[in-house]
Amino acid sequence: MKYVKPLNLLGNALKTKVSVPGRFLGLDVGDKYVGLSISDPSNMVASPLSVLLRKKTNIDLMATDFQSLVKAFSVSGLVVGYPFGKLNNVEDVVTVNSFIEELRKTEKLKDVKYTYWDERLSSKTVELLLKPLKLHPVQEKTMSDKLAAVVILQEYLDYANRYVNTEPAE
């Protein structure tokens, strides 16, 4: 896995010599679960995908799952939610950093690029949306993780598309 700056992730995907640029996978990384979202083929809209159970003992299996998703959806990059500016919650920073490092160590995703995107308000946004639905706690948690990944990816897509599409042509 290789880190790239946020705008370079979309910019590089658009510059590749393929008829349709690759899609993006959004990740909301938590202690127990990783929420996943996927962009549409035009990289304009994010949709919920699934939730993966995260354990220290299943990182190799998770890497294999990511390999399958990359192939199945022609994924050109990962947009990983990152708790920028959370001075009081160092645990969240450690959680995301260790997850990415564990994935890198498997070497199953060595050609995949990733970037970080601010996820500070994603969970709160989703919490406010789900509260009126009065879901079962387990259902609410899995729904929350998927939708937080959607918020992260959608915010990235909105920003990157606005910037990349206003950049002067070379």
mmCIF file of C-alpha atoms in Angstrom:
data_model
loop_
_atom_site.group_PDB
_atom_site.id
_atom_site.type_symbol
_atom_site.label_atom_id
_atom_site.label_comp_id
_atom_site.label_asym_id
_atom_site.label_seq_id
_atom_site.Cartn_x
_atom_site.Cartn_y
_atom_site.Cartn_z
ATOM 1 C CA MET A 1 0.000 0.000 0.000
ATOM 2 C CA LYS A 2 1.226 3.451 -0.802
ATOM 3 C CA TYR A 3 0.043 6.693 0.793
ATOM 4 C CA VAL A 4 -0.769 9.556 -1.578
ATOM 5 C CA LYS A 5 -2.058 13.053 -0.906
ATOM 6 C CA PRO A 6 -5.865 13.316 -1.070
ATOM 7 C CA LEU A 7 -6.145 15.211 -4.352
ATOM 8 C CA ASN A 8 -3.527 13.013 -6.012
ATOM 9 C CA LEU A 9 -5.672 9.921 -5.408
ATOM 10 C CA LEU A 10 -8.492 11.144 -7.668
ATOM 11 C CA GLY A 11 -6.149 13.016 -10.006
ATOM 12 C CA ASN A 12 -4.070 9.881 -10.646
ATOM 13 C CA ALA A 13 -7.209 7.802 -11.241
ATOM 14 C CA LEU A 14 -8.417 10.299 -13.849
ATOM 15 C CA LYS A 15 -5.035 10.358 -15.612
ATOM 16 C CA THR A 16 -4.791 6.592 -16.105
ATOM 17 C CA LYS A 17 -5.219 5.367 -19.672
ATOM 18 C CA VAL A 18 -8.400 3.365 -19.143
ATOM 19 C CA SER A 19 -11.889 4.016 -20.448
ATOM 20 C CA VAL A 20 -13.366 4.163 -16.924
ATOM 21 C CA PRO A 21 -11.289 5.296 -13.934
ATOM 22 C CA GLY A 22 -11.227 3.027 -10.910
ATOM 23 C CA ARG A 23 -13.644 3.428 -8.039
ATOM 24 C CA PHE A 24 -12.837 4.291 -4.431
ATOM 25 C CA LEU A 25 -13.439 2.328 -1.283
ATOM 26 C CA GLY A 26 -14.215 4.337 1.859
ATOM 27 C CA LEU A 27 -13.167 2.964 5.262
ATOM 28 C CA ASP A 28 -14.396 3.861 8.720
ATOM 29 C CA VAL A 29 -11.905 2.030 10.966
ATOM 30 C CA GLY A 30 -12.923 1.189 14.503
ATOM 31 C CA ASP A 31 -11.708 -1.116 17.252
ATOM 32 C CA LYS A 32 -14.163 -3.896 16.406
ATOM 33 C CA TYR A 33 -15.493 -3.124 12.934
ATOM 34 C CA VAL A 34 -14.455 -1.524 9.651
ATOM 35 C CA GLY A 35 -17.334 0.118 7.792
ATOM 36 C CA LEU A 36 -17.007 0.090 4.014
ATOM 37 C CA SER A 37 -18.489 2.246 1.285
ATOM 38 C CA ILE A 38 -17.920 2.303 -2.467
ATOM 39 C CA SER A 39 -18.070 5.077 -5.036
ATOM 40 C CA ASP A 40 -20.037 4.785 -8.238
ATOM 41 C CA PRO A 41 -18.038 4.310 -11.479
ATOM 42 C CA SER A 42 -17.959 8.080 -12.093
ATOM 43 C CA ASN A 43 -16.625 8.717 -8.555
ATOM 44 C CA MET A 44 -19.402 11.155 -7.746
ATOM 45 C CA VAL A 45 -21.599 9.245 -5.259
ATOM 46 C CA ALA A 46 -20.709 7.025 -2.287
ATOM 47 C CA SER A 47 -22.905 4.091 -1.257
ATOM 48 C CA PRO A 48 -22.795 1.745 1.743
ATOM 49 C CA LEU A 49 -21.118 -1.592 1.083
ATOM 50 C CA SER A 50 -20.567 -3.728 4.187
ATOM 51 C CA VAL A 51 -18.979 -4.050 7.601
ATOM 52 C CA LEU A 52 -15.978 -6.250 8.342
ATOM 53 C CA LEU A 53 -15.292 -7.663 11.790
ATOM 54 C CA ARG A 54 -11.870 -6.544 12.936
ATOM 55 C CA LYS A 55 -9.694 -8.729 15.138
ATOM 56 C CA LYS A 56 -5.933 -8.844 15.488
ATOM 57 C CA THR A 57 -6.043 -12.479 14.406
ATOM 58 C CA ASN A 58 -7.953 -11.920 11.154
ATOM 59 C CA ILE A 59 -5.908 -9.201 9.423
ATOM 60 C CA ASP A 60 -4.721 -11.643 6.768
ATOM 61 C CA LEU A 61 -8.328 -12.626 6.039
ATOM 62 C CA MET A 62 -9.310 -8.941 5.917
ATOM 63 C CA ALA A 63 -6.491 -8.233 3.468
ATOM 64 C CA THR A 64 -7.815 -11.062 1.284
ATOM 65 C CA ASP A 65 -11.309 -9.527 1.492
ATOM 66 C CA PHE A 66 -9.867 -6.179 0.409
ATOM 67 C CA GLN A 67 -8.060 -7.881 -2.491
ATOM 68 C CA SER A 68 -11.384 -9.342 -3.627
ATOM 69 C CA LEU A 69 -13.132 -5.967 -3.345
ATOM 70 C CA VAL A 70 -10.345 -4.204 -5.260
ATOM 71 C CA LYS A 71 -10.696 -6.728 -8.078
ATOM 72 C CA ALA A 72 -14.504 -6.944 -8.083
ATOM 73 C CA PHE A 73 -15.081 -3.175 -8.080
ATOM 74 C CA SER A 74 -11.953 -2.062 -10.004
ATOM 75 C CA VAL A 75 -10.885 -0.038 -6.957
ATOM 76 C CA SER A 76 -8.078 2.421 -7.641
ATOM 77 C CA GLY A 77 -7.710 3.671 -4.068
ATOM 78 C CA LEU A 78 -8.835 3.635 -0.464
ATOM 79 C CA VAL A 79 -10.119 6.691 1.389
ATOM 80 C CA VAL A 80 -9.489 6.022 5.061
ATOM 81 C CA GLY A 81 -11.268 8.048 7.718
ATOM 82 C CA TYR A 82 -8.709 9.667 10.010
ATOM 83 C CA PRO A 83 -9.384 11.547 13.266
ATOM 84 C CA PHE A 84 -7.485 14.741 12.442
ATOM 85 C CA GLY A 85 -7.367 17.185 15.320
ATOM 86 C CA LYS A 86 -8.743 14.867 17.986
ATOM 87 C CA LEU A 87 -6.429 16.003 20.740
ATOM 88 C CA ASN A 88 -8.328 14.166 23.443
ATOM 89 C CA ASN A 89 -8.659 10.820 21.683
ATOM 90 C CA VAL A 90 -5.246 9.460 20.770
ATOM 91 C CA GLU A 91 -6.726 5.946 20.810
ATOM 92 C CA ASP A 92 -8.597 6.607 17.558
ATOM 93 C CA VAL A 93 -5.392 7.762 15.854
ATOM 94 C CA VAL A 94 -3.549 4.650 17.068
ATOM 95 C CA THR A 95 -6.448 2.423 15.915
ATOM 96 C CA VAL A 96 -6.350 3.752 12.346
ATOM 97 C CA ASN A 97 -2.549 3.828 12.126
ATOM 98 C CA SER A 98 -2.156 0.278 13.422
ATOM 99 C CA PHE A 99 -4.865 -1.043 11.088
ATOM 100 C CA ILE A 100 -3.201 0.462 8.012
ATOM 101 C CA GLU A 101 0.213 -0.777 9.134
ATOM 102 C CA GLU A 102 -1.154 -4.299 9.700
ATOM 103 C CA LEU A 103 -2.703 -4.286 6.213
ATOM 104 C CA ARG A 104 0.569 -3.076 4.695
ATOM 105 C CA LYS A 105 2.516 -5.853 6.406
ATOM 106 C CA THR A 106 0.397 -8.525 4.692
ATOM 107 C CA GLU A 107 1.726 -7.228 1.330
ATOM 108 C CA LYS A 108 -1.541 -8.321 -0.290
ATOM 109 C CA LEU A 109 -2.410 -4.736 -1.245
ATOM 110 C CA LYS A 110 1.022 -3.482 -2.260
ATOM 111 C CA ASP A 111 -0.235 -1.863 -5.490
ATOM 112 C CA VAL A 112 -3.188 -0.131 -3.815
ATOM 113 C CA LYS A 113 -2.971 3.576 -3.057
ATOM 114 C CA TYR A 114 -4.668 5.122 -0.058
ATOM 115 C CA THR A 115 -5.218 8.510 1.487
ATOM 116 C CA TYR A 116 -6.634 9.817 4.728
ATOM 117 C CA TRP A 117 -9.736 11.981 5.026
ATOM 118 C CA ASP A 118 -11.042 13.814 8.082
ATOM 119 C CA GLU A 119 -13.698 11.695 9.783
ATOM 120 C CA ARG A 120 -14.348 13.771 12.888
ATOM 121 C CA LEU A 121 -18.005 14.514 12.225
ATOM 122 C CA SER A 122 -18.961 11.378 10.280
ATOM 123 C CA SER A 123 -20.118 9.298 13.261
ATOM 124 C CA LYS A 124 -22.019 12.213 14.803
ATOM 125 C CA THR A 125 -23.765 12.936 11.501
ATOM 126 C CA VAL A 126 -24.838 9.310 11.186
ATOM 127 C CA GLU A 127 -25.888 9.120 14.830
ATOM 128 C CA LEU A 128 -28.269 12.036 14.323
ATOM 129 C CA LEU A 129 -29.722 10.413 11.188
ATOM 130 C CA LEU A 130 -30.274 7.006 12.799
ATOM 131 C CA LYS A 131 -31.597 8.131 16.182
ATOM 132 C CA PRO A 132 -35.227 8.633 15.057
ATOM 133 C CA LEU A 133 -35.301 5.117 13.537
ATOM 134 C CA LYS A 134 -35.008 3.397 16.947
ATOM 135 C CA LEU A 135 -33.095 0.423 15.572
ATOM 136 C CA HIS A 136 -31.888 -2.579 17.564
ATOM 137 C CA PRO A 137 -28.411 -1.736 18.997
ATOM 138 C CA VAL A 138 -26.613 -4.337 16.857
ATOM 139 C CA GLN A 139 -28.400 -3.187 13.716
ATOM 140 C CA GLU A 140 -27.693 0.447 14.597
ATOM 141 C CA LYS A 141 -23.963 -0.250 15.079
ATOM 142 C CA THR A 142 -23.479 -2.003 11.735
ATOM 143 C CA MET A 143 -25.605 0.591 9.952
ATOM 144 C CA SER A 144 -23.667 3.360 11.681
ATOM 145 C CA ASP A 145 -20.281 1.980 10.600
ATOM 146 C CA LYS A 146 -21.356 1.598 6.960
ATOM 147 C CA LEU A 147 -22.931 5.044 6.833
ATOM 148 C CA ALA A 148 -19.929 6.689 8.520
ATOM 149 C CA ALA A 149 -17.819 5.205 5.706
ATOM 150 C CA VAL A 150 -20.292 6.716 3.220
ATOM 151 C CA VAL A 151 -19.981 10.163 4.843
ATOM 152 C CA ILE A 152 -16.158 9.951 4.764
ATOM 153 C CA LEU A 153 -16.047 8.881 1.123
ATOM 154 C CA GLN A 154 -18.759 11.316 -0.021
ATOM 155 C CA GLU A 155 -17.031 14.276 1.624
ATOM 156 C CA TYR A 156 -13.777 13.250 -0.054
ATOM 157 C CA LEU A 157 -15.444 12.849 -3.465
ATOM 158 C CA ASP A 158 -17.209 16.208 -3.209
ATOM 159 C CA TYR A 159 -14.007 18.009 -2.295
ATOM 160 C CA ALA A 160 -11.738 16.199 -4.761
ATOM 161 C CA ASN A 161 -14.154 16.517 -7.686
ATOM 162 C CA ARG A 162 -14.648 20.214 -7.026
ATOM 163 C CA TYR A 163 -10.897 20.787 -6.972
ATOM 164 C CA VAL A 164 -9.848 18.428 -9.770
ATOM 165 C CA ASN A 165 -12.600 19.656 -12.108
ATOM 166 C CA THR A 166 -11.610 23.315 -11.621
ATOM 167 C CA GLU A 167 -7.902 22.691 -12.093
ATOM 168 C CA PRO A 168 -6.601 24.164 -15.384
ATOM 169 C CA ALA A 169 -5.990 21.602 -18.125
ATOM 170 C CA GLU A 170 -2.351 20.828 -18.950
#
